[in-house]
PDB file of N, CA and C in Angstrom:
ATOM      1  N   MET A  29      15.905  26.315  -1.766  1.00 90.00           N
ATOM      2  CA  MET A  29      17.412  25.989  -1.101  1.00 90.00           C
ATOM      3  C   MET A  29      17.405  26.749   0.205  1.00 90.00           C
ATOM      4  N   SER A  30      18.237  26.104   1.713  1.00 94.00           N
ATOM      5  CA  SER A  30      17.901  26.956   3.049  1.00 94.00           C
ATOM      6  C   SER A  30      19.551  28.139   2.272  1.00 94.00           C
ATOM      7  N   THR A  31      20.112  28.979   3.781  1.00 95.00           N
ATOM      8  CA  THR A  31      21.193  29.856   3.145  1.00 95.00           C
ATOM      9  C   THR A  31      22.201  28.963   3.599  1.00 95.00           C
ATOM     10  N   ASN A  32      22.366  28.915   4.499  1.00 95.00           N
ATOM     11  CA  ASN A  32      22.984  27.203   5.015  1.00 95.00           C
ATOM     12  C   ASN A  32      23.302  26.745   4.026  1.00 95.00           C
ATOM     13  N   GLU A  33      22.752  26.066   3.215  1.00 96.00           N
ATOM     14  CA  GLU A  33      22.619  24.676   1.890  1.00 96.00           C
ATOM     15  C   GLU A  33      23.674  25.750   0.901  1.00 96.00           C
ATOM     16  N   ILE A  34      23.388  26.915   0.690  1.00 96.00           N
ATOM     17  CA  ILE A  34      23.249  27.802  -0.433  1.00 96.00           C
ATOM     18  C   ILE A  34      25.174  27.921  -0.237  1.00 96.00           C
ATOM     19  N   ASN A  35      25.470  29.014   1.212  1.00 96.00           N
ATOM     20  CA  ASN A  35      27.148  29.034   1.516  1.00 96.00           C
ATOM     21  C   ASN A  35      27.597  27.383   1.514  1.00 96.00           C
ATOM     22  N   THR A  36      26.777  26.349   2.202  1.00 96.00           N
ATOM     23  CA  THR A  36      27.497  25.737   1.092  1.00 96.00           C
ATOM     24  C   THR A  36      28.253  24.800   0.176  1.00 96.00           C
ATOM     25  N   THR A  37      26.950  24.961  -0.249  1.00 97.00           N
ATOM     26  CA  THR A  37      27.077  24.982  -2.020  1.00 97.00           C
ATOM     27  C   THR A  37      28.142  25.706  -2.346  1.00 97.00           C
ATOM     28  N   VAL A  38      27.920  27.052  -3.054  1.00 96.00           N
ATOM     29  CA  VAL A  38      28.868  27.981  -3.204  1.00 96.00           C
ATOM     30  C   VAL A  38      30.223  27.574  -2.748  1.00 96.00           C
ATOM     31  N   LYS A  39      30.750  27.512  -1.481  1.00 96.00           N
ATOM     32  CA  LYS A  39      32.085  27.256  -0.642  1.00 96.00           C
ATOM     33  C   LYS A  39      32.362  25.460  -1.390  1.00 96.00           C
ATOM     34  N   THR A  40      31.196  25.174  -2.057  1.00 97.00           N
ATOM     35  CA  THR A  40      32.195  23.857  -2.776  1.00 97.00           C
ATOM     36  C   THR A  40      32.847  24.339  -4.446  1.00 97.00           C
ATOM     37  N   LEU A  41      31.984  25.280  -4.167  1.00 97.00           N
ATOM     38  CA  LEU A  41      31.903  25.620  -5.687  1.00 97.00           C
ATOM     39  C   LEU A  41      33.224  26.188  -6.309  1.00 97.00           C
ATOM     40  N   LEU A  42      33.399  26.989  -5.187  1.00 96.00           N
ATOM     41  CA  LEU A  42      34.167  27.852  -5.574  1.00 96.00           C
ATOM     42  C   LEU A  42      36.207  27.257  -4.997  1.00 96.00           C
ATOM     43  N   GLU A  43      36.104  25.633  -3.955  1.00 97.00           N
ATOM     44  CA  GLU A  43      36.468  24.750  -3.684  1.00 97.00           C
ATOM     45  C   GLU A  43      36.880  23.938  -5.009  1.00 97.00           C
ATOM     46  N   ILE A  44      35.926  23.519  -5.927  1.00 98.00           N
ATOM     47  CA  ILE A  44      36.130  23.297  -6.826  1.00 98.00           C
ATOM     48  C   ILE A  44      37.316  23.754  -7.676  1.00 98.00           C
ATOM     49  N   ARG A  45      36.702  24.792  -8.418  1.00 97.00           N
ATOM     50  CA  ARG A  45      37.180  25.116  -9.090  1.00 97.00           C
ATOM     51  C   ARG A  45      38.246  26.105  -9.412  1.00 97.00           C
ATOM     52  N   GLU A  46      38.933  26.009  -7.315  1.00 97.00           N
ATOM     53  CA  GLU A  46      40.690  26.486  -7.129  1.00 97.00           C
ATOM     54  C   GLU A  46      41.025  24.872  -7.638  1.00 97.00           C
ATOM     55  N   GLN A  47      40.591  23.760  -7.239  1.00 98.00           N
ATOM     56  CA  GLN A  47      41.408  22.478  -7.398  1.00 98.00           C
ATOM     57  C   GLN A  47      41.104  22.344  -8.978  1.00 98.00           C
ATOM     58  N   ILE A  48      40.744  22.654  -9.743  1.00 98.00           N
ATOM     59  CA  ILE A  48      40.513  23.142 -11.953  1.00 98.00           C
ATOM     60  C   ILE A  48      42.444  23.898 -11.852  1.00 98.00           C
ATOM     61  N   ALA A  49      42.020  24.981 -11.865  1.00 98.00           N
ATOM     62  CA  ALA A  49      42.978  25.579 -11.447  1.00 98.00           C
ATOM     63  C   ALA A  49      44.168  25.393 -11.094  1.00 98.00           C
ATOM     64  N   GLN A  50      44.373  25.211 -10.119  1.00 98.00           N
ATOM     65  CA  GLN A  50      45.780  24.036  -9.843  1.00 98.00           C
ATOM     66  C   GLN A  50      45.977  22.339 -11.380  1.00 98.00           C
ATOM     67  N   LEU A  51      45.193  21.888 -11.102  1.00 98.00           N
ATOM     68  CA  LEU A  51      44.912  20.988 -12.435  1.00 98.00           C
ATOM     69  C   LEU A  51      45.709  21.344 -12.853  1.00 98.00           C
ATOM     70  N   GLN A  52      44.700  22.559 -13.946  1.00 98.00           N
ATOM     71  CA  GLN A  52      45.214  23.245 -14.847  1.00 98.00           C
ATOM     72  C   GLN A  52      45.991  23.560 -14.992  1.00 98.00           C
ATOM     73  N   GLU A  53      47.195  24.239 -13.936  1.00 98.00           N
ATOM     74  CA  GLU A  53      48.782  24.167 -14.079  1.00 98.00           C
ATOM     75  C   GLU A  53      49.708  23.061 -13.961  1.00 98.00           C
ATOM     76  N   GLU A  54      49.064  22.820 -13.398  1.00 98.00           N
ATOM     77  CA  GLU A  54      49.619  21.234 -12.998  1.00 98.00           C
ATOM     78  C   GLU A  54      49.628  20.565 -15.412  1.00 98.00           C
ATOM     79  N   ALA A  55      48.678  20.217 -15.657  1.00 98.00           N
ATOM     80  CA  ALA A  55      48.975  20.555 -17.028  1.00 98.00           C
ATOM     81  C   ALA A  55      49.216  20.164 -17.658  1.00 98.00           C
ATOM     82  N   GLU A  56      49.430  22.128 -18.198  1.00 98.00           N
ATOM     83  CA  GLU A  56      50.269  22.793 -18.495  1.00 98.00           C
ATOM     84  C   GLU A  56      51.734  22.475 -17.954  1.00 98.00           C
ATOM     85  N   ALA A  57      52.524  22.302 -16.913  1.00 98.00           N
ATOM     86  CA  ALA A  57      53.655  21.578 -17.028  1.00 98.00           C
ATOM     87  C   ALA A  57      53.972  20.816 -17.985  1.00 98.00           C
ATOM     88  N   LEU A  58      52.851  19.359 -17.307  1.00 98.00           N
ATOM     89  CA  LEU A  58      53.738  17.955 -18.159  1.00 98.00           C
ATOM     90  C   LEU A  58      53.329  18.190 -19.666  1.00 98.00           C
ATOM     91  N   SER A  59      52.578  18.882 -20.440  1.00 98.00           N
ATOM     92  CA  SER A  59      52.887  19.323 -21.633  1.00 98.00           C
ATOM     93  C   SER A  59      53.709  20.100 -22.099  1.00 98.00           C
ATOM     94  N   ASP A  60      54.944  21.127 -21.244  1.00 98.00           N
ATOM     95  CA  ASP A  60      55.611  21.862 -21.348  1.00 98.00           C
ATOM     96  C   ASP A  60      57.041  20.865 -21.311  1.00 98.00           C
ATOM     97  N   SER A  61      56.839  19.469 -20.975  1.00 98.00           N
ATOM     98  CA  SER A  61      57.479  18.597 -19.941  1.00 98.00           C
ATOM     99  C   SER A  61      57.747  17.932 -21.972  1.00 98.00           C
ATOM    100  N   ILE A  62      56.350  17.187 -21.940  1.00 97.00           N
ATOM    101  CA  ILE A  62      57.030  16.642 -22.990  1.00 97.00           C
ATOM    102  C   ILE A  62      56.964  17.523 -24.338  1.00 97.00           C
ATOM    103  N   LYS A  63      56.069  18.429 -24.634  1.00 98.00           N
ATOM    104  CA  LYS A  63      57.303  19.511 -25.743  1.00 98.00           C
ATOM    105  C   LYS A  63      58.664  19.462 -25.761  1.00 98.00           C
ATOM    106  N   ALA A  64      59.472  20.034 -23.993  1.00 97.00           N
ATOM    107  CA  ALA A  64      60.717  20.154 -24.168  1.00 97.00           C
ATOM    108  C   ALA A  64      60.842  18.492 -24.329  1.00 97.00           C
ATOM    109  N   ALA A  65      60.780  17.767 -24.369  1.00 96.00           N
ATOM    110  CA  ALA A  65      61.425  16.159 -24.848  1.00 96.00           C
ATOM    111  C   ALA A  65      61.411  16.613 -26.424  1.00 96.00           C
ATOM    112  N   MET A  66      59.851  16.998 -26.753  1.00 97.00           N
ATOM    113  CA  MET A  66      59.982  16.724 -28.201  1.00 97.00           C
ATOM    114  C   MET A  66      61.500  17.466 -29.167  1.00 97.00           C
ATOM    115  N   VAL A  67      61.719  18.615 -28.530  1.00 97.00           N
ATOM    116  CA  VAL A  67      62.053  19.978 -29.198  1.00 97.00           C
ATOM    117  C   VAL A  67      63.948  18.922 -28.834  1.00 97.00           C
ATOM    118  N   GLU A  68      63.295  18.549 -27.837  1.00 97.00           N
ATOM    119  CA  GLU A  68      65.535  17.144 -27.544  1.00 97.00           C
ATOM    120  C   GLU A  68      65.483  16.846 -28.664  1.00 97.00           C
ATOM    121  N   GLN A  69      64.048  16.038 -28.380  1.00 97.00           N
ATOM    122  CA  GLN A  69      64.761  15.003 -29.715  1.00 97.00           C
ATOM    123  C   GLN A  69      64.730  15.149 -31.140  1.00 97.00           C
ATOM    124  N   GLY A  70      64.436  16.243 -31.205  1.00 96.00           N
ATOM    125  CA  GLY A  70      63.812  17.144 -32.485  1.00 96.00           C
ATOM    126  C   GLY A  70      62.949  16.213 -33.714  1.00 96.00           C
ATOM    127  N   THR A  71      61.512  16.218 -33.024  1.00 96.00           N
ATOM    128  CA  THR A  71      60.848  15.647 -33.654  1.00 96.00           C
ATOM    129  C   THR A  71      58.904  15.868 -33.155  1.00 96.00           C
ATOM    130  N   GLU A  72      58.245  16.261 -34.289  1.00 96.00           N
ATOM    131  CA  GLU A  72      56.990  16.765 -33.782  1.00 96.00           C
ATOM    132  C   GLU A  72      56.290  15.863 -33.681  1.00 96.00           C
ATOM    133  N   THR A  73      56.727  13.907 -33.207  1.00 96.00           N
ATOM    134  CA  THR A  73      55.335  13.286 -32.907  1.00 96.00           C
ATOM    135  C   THR A  73      55.988  12.185 -31.624  1.00 96.00           C
ATOM    136  N   LEU A  74      55.733  11.838 -30.503  1.00 95.00           N
ATOM    137  CA  LEU A  74      56.431  11.005 -29.633  1.00 95.00           C
ATOM    138  C   LEU A  74      55.184  10.245 -29.606  1.00 95.00           C
ATOM    139  N   SER A  75      55.080   9.165 -29.684  1.00 95.00           N
ATOM    140  CA  SER A  75      54.214   8.179 -29.696  1.00 95.00           C
ATOM    141  C   SER A  75      54.337   6.868 -28.034  1.00 95.00           C
ATOM    142  N   GLY A  76      53.689   6.674 -27.222  1.00 94.00           N
ATOM    143  CA  GLY A  76      54.041   5.057 -25.797  1.00 94.00           C
ATOM    144  C   GLY A  76      53.142   3.731 -26.460  1.00 94.00           C
ATOM    145  N   ASP A  77      52.661   3.567 -24.638  1.00 95.00           N
ATOM    146  CA  ASP A  77      52.075   2.435 -24.186  1.00 95.00           C
ATOM    147  C   ASP A  77      50.950   3.368 -24.781  1.00 95.00           C
ATOM    148  N   GLY A  78      49.588   3.435 -25.805  1.00 95.00           N
ATOM    149  CA  GLY A  78      48.274   3.406 -25.344  1.00 95.00           C
ATOM    150  C   GLY A  78      48.105   5.349 -26.840  1.00 95.00           C
ATOM    151  N   TRP A  79      48.760   6.055 -26.183  1.00 96.00           N
ATOM    152  CA  TRP A  79      49.106   7.417 -26.474  1.00 96.00           C
ATOM    153  C   TRP A  79      49.800   7.638 -28.179  1.00 96.00           C
ATOM    154  N   LYS A  80      49.959   8.755 -28.411  1.00 97.00           N
ATOM    155  CA  LYS A  80      50.761  10.005 -29.336  1.00 97.00           C
ATOM    156  C   LYS A  80      50.094  10.915 -28.743  1.00 97.00           C
ATOM    157  N   ALA A  81      51.077  11.318 -29.675  1.00 97.00           N
ATOM    158  CA  ALA A  81      52.310  13.443 -29.139  1.00 97.00           C
ATOM    159  C   ALA A  81      51.995  13.468 -30.639  1.00 97.00           C
ATOM    160  N   SER A  82      51.543  15.052 -30.779  1.00 97.00           N
ATOM    161  CA  SER A  82      51.835  15.486 -31.984  1.00 97.00           C
ATOM    162  C   SER A  82      52.223  17.250 -31.736  1.00 97.00           C
ATOM    163  N   TRP A  83      52.474  18.047 -32.005  1.00 96.00           N
ATOM    164  CA  TRP A  83      53.325  18.963 -31.504  1.00 96.00           C
ATOM    165  C   TRP A  83      53.940  19.988 -33.420  1.00 96.00           C
ATOM    166  N   LYS A  84      53.001  20.486 -33.467  1.00 95.00           N
ATOM    167  CA  LYS A  84      53.230  21.289 -35.066  1.00 95.00           C
ATOM    168  C   LYS A  84      52.494  22.815 -35.223  1.00 95.00           C
ATOM    169  N   ASN A  85      52.957  24.028 -36.370  1.00 94.00           N
ATOM    170  CA  ASN A  85      52.455  24.354 -36.658  1.00 94.00           C
ATOM    171  C   ASN A  85      51.006  23.887 -37.373  1.00 94.00           C
ATOM    172  N   VAL A  86      50.554  25.083 -37.051  1.00 95.00           N
ATOM    173  CA  VAL A  86      49.248  24.617 -38.522  1.00 95.00           C
ATOM    174  C   VAL A  86      48.778  26.015 -38.605  1.00 95.00           C
ATOM    175  N   GLN A  87      48.876  25.396 -40.381  1.00 96.00           N
ATOM    176  CA  GLN A  87      48.536  26.676 -41.227  1.00 96.00           C
ATOM    177  C   GLN A  87      46.485  26.874 -40.644  1.00 96.00           C
ATOM    178  N   SER A  88      46.247  28.723 -40.370  1.00 97.00           N
ATOM    179  CA  SER A  88      45.256  28.744 -40.927  1.00 97.00           C
ATOM    180  C   SER A  88      44.437  30.124 -41.840  1.00 97.00           C
ATOM    181  N   SER A  89      43.143  29.927 -41.949  1.00 97.00           N
ATOM    182  CA  SER A  89      43.043  31.830 -42.078  1.00 97.00           C
ATOM    183  C   SER A  89      42.115  31.606 -41.522  1.00 97.00           C
ATOM    184  N   ARG A  90      41.463  33.026 -40.615  1.00 96.00           N
ATOM    185  CA  ARG A  90      40.668  33.764 -39.768  1.00 96.00           C
ATOM    186  C   ARG A  90      40.041  34.801 -40.773  1.00 96.00           C
ATOM    187  N   PHE A  91      38.963  35.370 -40.316  1.00 96.00           N
ATOM    188  CA  PHE A  91      38.052  36.839 -40.826  1.00 96.00           C
ATOM    189  C   PHE A  91      38.847  37.506 -39.838  1.00 96.00           C
ATOM    190  N   ASP A  92      39.280  38.935 -40.047  1.00 97.00           N
ATOM    191  CA  ASP A  92      39.375  39.688 -40.080  1.00 97.00           C
ATOM    192  C   ASP A  92      38.788  40.634 -39.446  1.00 97.00           C
ATOM    193  N   GLN A  93      37.883  40.350 -39.008  1.00 95.00           N
ATOM    194  CA  GLN A  93      36.041  41.309 -37.771  1.00 95.00           C
ATOM    195  C   GLN A  93      37.153  43.084 -37.973  1.00 95.00           C
ATOM    196  N   LYS A  94      37.676  43.041 -37.314  1.00 96.00           N
ATOM    197  CA  LYS A  94      38.801  44.556 -36.717  1.00 96.00           C
ATOM    198  C   LYS A  94      38.869  45.339 -38.221  1.00 96.00           C
ATOM    199  N   ALA A  95      39.772  44.444 -39.197  1.00 97.00           N
ATOM    200  CA  ALA A  95      40.612  45.232 -39.549  1.00 97.00           C
ATOM    201  C   ALA A  95      39.382  45.599 -40.448  1.00 97.00           C
ATOM    202  N   PHE A  96      38.050  45.057 -40.896  1.00 96.00           N
ATOM    203  CA  PHE A  96      36.656  45.151 -41.648  1.00 96.00           C
ATOM    204  C   PHE A  96      35.866  46.011 -41.217  1.00 96.00           C
ATOM    205  N   LYS A  97      36.097  45.845 -39.845  1.00 95.00           N
ATOM    206  CA  LYS A  97      35.356  47.409 -39.357  1.00 95.00           C
ATOM    207  C   LYS A  97      35.447  48.611 -40.006  1.00 95.00           C
ATOM    208  N   ALA A  98      36.875  48.818 -39.608  1.00 97.00           N
ATOM    209  CA  ALA A  98      37.497  50.303 -39.940  1.00 97.00           C
ATOM    210  C   ALA A  98      37.819  50.030 -40.899  1.00 97.00           C
ATOM    211  N   GLU A  99      37.755  49.472 -41.951  1.00 97.00           N
ATOM    212  CA  GLU A  99      37.889  49.743 -43.358  1.00 97.00           C
ATOM    213  C   GLU A  99      35.975  50.169 -44.346  1.00 97.00           C
ATOM    214  N   ASN A 100      34.782  48.866 -43.938  1.00 96.00           N
ATOM    215  CA  ASN A 100      34.044  48.975 -44.136  1.00 96.00           C
ATOM    216  C   ASN A 100      32.879  49.467 -43.122  1.00 96.00           C
ATOM    217  N   PRO A 101      33.104  50.838 -42.342  1.00 95.00           N
ATOM    218  CA  PRO A 101      31.999  50.655 -41.393  1.00 95.00           C
ATOM    219  C   PRO A 101      30.857  50.085 -41.176  1.00 95.00           C
ATOM    220  N   GLY A 102      30.200  51.372 -42.529  1.00 95.00           N
ATOM    221  CA  GLY A 102      28.457  50.943 -42.785  1.00 95.00           C
ATOM    222  C   GLY A 102      28.181  49.638 -42.529  1.00 95.00           C
ATOM    223  N   LEU A 103      29.044  48.627 -43.934  1.00 95.00           N
ATOM    224  CA  LEU A 103      28.503  47.748 -44.575  1.00 95.00           C
ATOM    225  C   LEU A 103      28.909  46.501 -42.854  1.00 95.00           C
ATOM    226  N   ALA A 104      29.820  46.311 -42.313  1.00 95.00           N
ATOM    227  CA  ALA A 104      30.144  46.295 -40.833  1.00 95.00           C
ATOM    228  C   ALA A 104      28.684  46.138 -39.940  1.00 95.00           C
ATOM    229  N   ALA A 105      28.138  46.917 -40.290  1.00 94.00           N
ATOM    230  CA  ALA A 105      27.116  47.750 -39.208  1.00 94.00           C
ATOM    231  C   ALA A 105      25.012  46.721 -39.729  1.00 94.00           C
ATOM    232  N   ARG A 106      25.596  47.006 -41.399  1.00 94.00           N
ATOM    233  CA  ARG A 106      24.167  46.038 -41.977  1.00 94.00           C
ATOM    234  C   ARG A 106      24.417  44.711 -40.910  1.00 94.00           C
ATOM    235  N   TYR A 107      25.208  44.218 -41.304  1.00 93.00           N
ATOM    236  CA  TYR A 107      25.640  42.411 -40.339  1.00 93.00           C
ATOM    237  C   TYR A 107      25.878  42.706 -38.980  1.00 93.00           C
ATOM    238  N   MET A 108      25.171  43.543 -38.267  1.00 93.00           N
ATOM    239  CA  MET A 108      25.751  42.838 -36.901  1.00 93.00           C
ATOM    240  C   MET A 108      24.554  42.685 -36.414  1.00 93.00           C
ATOM    241  N   LYS A 109      24.544  42.302 -35.147  1.00 94.00           N
ATOM    242  CA  LYS A 109      23.627  40.785 -34.647  1.00 94.00           C
ATOM    243  C   LYS A 109      23.278  41.674 -33.085  1.00 94.00           C
ATOM    244  N   ALA A 110      22.055  41.756 -32.522  1.00 94.00           N
ATOM    245  CA  ALA A 110      22.455  42.214 -31.003  1.00 94.00           C
ATOM    246  C   ALA A 110      21.909  40.163 -30.912  1.00 94.00           C
ATOM    247  N   THR A 111      22.712  39.841 -29.228  1.00 96.00           N
ATOM    248  CA  THR A 111      22.218  38.882 -29.086  1.00 96.00           C
ATOM    249  C   THR A 111      21.957  39.469 -27.402  1.00 96.00           C
ATOM    250  N   THR A 112      21.439  37.940 -26.338  1.00 97.00           N
ATOM    251  CA  THR A 112      21.388  39.165 -24.728  1.00 97.00           C
ATOM    252  C   THR A 112      22.199  37.458 -24.608  1.00 97.00           C
ATOM    253  N   GLN A 113      22.694  37.861 -23.367  1.00 96.00           N
ATOM    254  CA  GLN A 113      23.372  36.667 -23.212  1.00 96.00           C
ATOM    255  C   GLN A 113      23.364  36.802 -21.661  1.00 96.00           C
ATOM    256  N   THR A 114      22.610  35.421 -20.367  1.00 96.00           N
ATOM    257  CA  THR A 114      22.706  35.537 -18.993  1.00 96.00           C
ATOM    258  C   THR A 114      24.084  34.930 -18.060  1.00 96.00           C
ATOM    259  N   ARG A 115      24.086  35.691 -17.462  1.00 94.00           N
ATOM    260  CA  ARG A 115      25.630  35.400 -17.200  1.00 94.00           C
ATOM    261  C   ARG A 115      25.842  35.447 -15.543  1.00 94.00           C
ATOM    262  N   PHE A 116      26.381  34.279 -15.180  1.00 91.00           N
ATOM    263  CA  PHE A 116      26.566  34.117 -13.801  1.00 91.00           C
ATOM    264  C   PHE A 116      28.087  33.706 -12.919  1.00 91.00           C
ATOM    265  N   LEU A 117      28.138  34.518 -11.736  1.00 91.00           N
ATOM    266  CA  LEU A 117      29.253  34.798 -11.850  1.00 91.00           C
ATOM    267  C   LEU A 117      29.874  34.301  -9.861  1.00 91.00           C
ATOM    268  N   VAL A 118      30.228  33.461  -9.781  1.00 93.00           N
ATOM    269  CA  VAL A 118      30.445  33.652  -8.286  1.00 93.00           C
ATOM    270  C   VAL A 118      31.539  33.323  -7.408  1.00 93.00           C
ATOM    271  N   GLY A 119      32.096  34.465  -6.763  1.00 91.00           N
ATOM    272  CA  GLY A 119      33.248  34.619  -6.506  1.00 91.00           C
ATOM    273  C   GLY A 119      33.351  35.015  -4.624  1.00 91.00           C
ATOM    274  N   GLU A 120      34.764  35.223  -4.487  1.00 87.00           N
ATOM    275  CA  GLU A 120      34.849  35.608  -2.717  1.00 87.00           C
ATOM    276  C   GLU A 120      34.768  36.962  -3.004  1.00 87.00           C
ATOM    277  N   VAL A 121      34.802  37.609  -1.605  1.00 86.00           N
ATOM    278  CA  VAL A 121      34.179  38.552  -0.917  1.00 86.00           C
ATOM    279  C   VAL A 121      35.437  38.771  -0.390  1.00 86.00           C
ATOM    280  N   THR A 122      36.474  39.688  -0.562  1.00 83.00           N
ATOM    281  CA  THR A 122      37.889  40.373  -0.119  1.00 83.00           C
ATOM    282  C   THR A 122      37.424  41.413   1.642  1.00 83.00           C
ATOM    283  N   ALA A 123      37.402  41.345   2.712  1.00 73.00           N
ATOM    284  CA  ALA A 123      36.628  42.315   2.989  1.00 73.00           C
ATOM    285  C   ALA A 123      37.963  43.648   3.228  1.00 73.00           C
TER     286      ALA A 123
END
Protein backbone atom coordinates (compact mmCIF):
# COMPACT_ATOMS: atom_id res chain seq x y z
CA MET A 1 0.00 0.00 0.00
CA SER A 2 1.40 3.38 -0.94
CA THR A 3 1.74 6.30 1.48
CA ASN A 4 -1.17 8.07 -0.22
CA GLU A 5 -3.35 4.96 0.08
CA ILE A 6 -2.46 4.59 3.76
CA ASN A 7 -3.24 8.28 4.39
CA THR A 8 -6.60 7.91 2.67
CA THR A 9 -7.40 4.70 4.53
CA VAL A 10 -6.50 6.18 7.94
CA LYS A 11 -8.52 9.34 7.27
CA THR A 12 -11.50 7.19 6.23
CA LEU A 13 -11.12 5.12 9.41
CA LEU A 14 -11.05 8.26 11.58
CA GLU A 15 -14.14 9.65 9.81
CA ILE A 16 -16.02 6.38 10.33
CA ARG A 17 -15.04 6.31 14.01
CA GLU A 18 -16.41 9.83 14.37
CA GLN A 19 -19.66 8.79 12.67
CA ILE A 20 -19.91 5.81 15.02
CA ALA A 21 -19.40 8.09 18.04
CA GLN A 22 -22.14 10.42 16.79
CA LEU A 23 -24.49 7.49 16.17
CA GLN A 24 -23.78 6.11 19.65
CA GLU A 25 -24.68 9.48 21.16
CA GLU A 26 -27.88 9.53 19.11
CA ALA A 27 -28.72 5.96 20.15
CA GLU A 28 -28.14 6.86 23.81
CA ALA A 29 -30.47 9.87 23.50
CA LEU A 30 -33.15 7.69 21.90
CA SER A 31 -32.72 5.08 24.65
CA ASP A 32 -33.11 7.79 27.29
CA SER A 33 -36.28 8.97 25.58
CA ILE A 34 -37.74 5.45 25.64
CA LYS A 35 -36.75 5.03 29.30
CA ALA A 36 -38.43 8.34 30.14
CA ALA A 37 -41.62 7.12 28.46
CA MET A 38 -41.45 3.93 30.52
CA VAL A 39 -41.07 5.92 33.74
CA GLU A 40 -43.92 8.21 32.70
CA GLN A 41 -46.15 5.19 32.03
CA GLY A 42 -44.97 3.37 35.15
CA THR A 43 -43.97 0.23 33.28
CA GLU A 44 -40.86 -1.91 32.86
CA THR A 45 -41.92 -3.13 29.41
CA LEU A 46 -43.15 -1.47 26.24
CA SER A 47 -43.94 -3.10 22.92
CA GLY A 48 -44.98 -2.01 19.49
CA ASP A 49 -45.05 -3.11 15.88
CA GLY A 50 -42.38 -5.82 15.83
CA TRP A 51 -40.37 -4.59 18.86
CA LYS A 52 -40.29 -4.92 22.61
CA ALA A 53 -38.30 -2.90 25.15
CA SER A 54 -37.72 -3.70 28.80
CA TRP A 55 -35.89 -1.78 31.49
CA LYS A 56 -35.63 -3.40 34.88
CA ASN A 57 -33.22 -4.16 37.68
CA VAL A 58 -31.29 -7.41 37.39
CA GLN A 59 -29.41 -8.95 40.33
CA SER A 60 -26.04 -10.56 39.64
CA SER A 61 -23.06 -11.83 41.59
CA ARG A 62 -19.49 -11.15 40.55
CA PHE A 63 -16.15 -12.19 41.95
CA ASP A 64 -14.49 -9.26 43.72
CA GLN A 65 -10.93 -9.73 42.47
CA LYS A 66 -9.64 -6.56 44.13
CA ALA A 67 -10.87 -7.59 47.58
CA PHE A 68 -9.59 -11.14 47.11
CA LYS A 69 -6.11 -9.88 46.16
CA ALA A 70 -6.07 -7.57 49.20
CA GLU A 71 -7.09 -10.34 51.62
CA ASN A 72 -5.15 -13.20 49.97
CA PRO A 73 -2.16 -11.75 48.08
CA GLY A 74 -0.14 -14.98 48.08
CA LEU A 75 -3.00 -17.13 46.88
CA ALA A 76 -4.01 -14.59 44.25
CA ALA A 77 -0.43 -14.45 42.93
CA ARG A 78 -0.43 -18.23 42.45
CA TYR A 79 -3.35 -17.94 40.06
CA MET A 80 -2.22 -14.89 38.10
CA LYS A 81 -1.48 -15.58 34.46
CA ALA A 82 0.61 -13.30 32.27
CA THR A 83 -0.81 -12.56 28.84
CA THR A 84 0.43 -10.65 25.82
CA GLN A 85 -1.82 -8.62 23.60
CA THR A 86 -1.16 -6.69 20.43
CA ARG A 87 -2.60 -3.18 20.52
CA PHE A 88 -3.52 -1.24 17.38
CA LEU A 89 -3.97 2.50 17.84
CA VAL A 90 -4.85 5.12 15.25
CA GLY A 91 -5.55 8.71 16.20
CA GLU A 92 -5.25 12.25 15.02
CA VAL A 93 -2.09 14.18 15.75
CA THR A 94 -2.56 17.74 16.88
CA ALA A 95 0.11 20.26 16.07
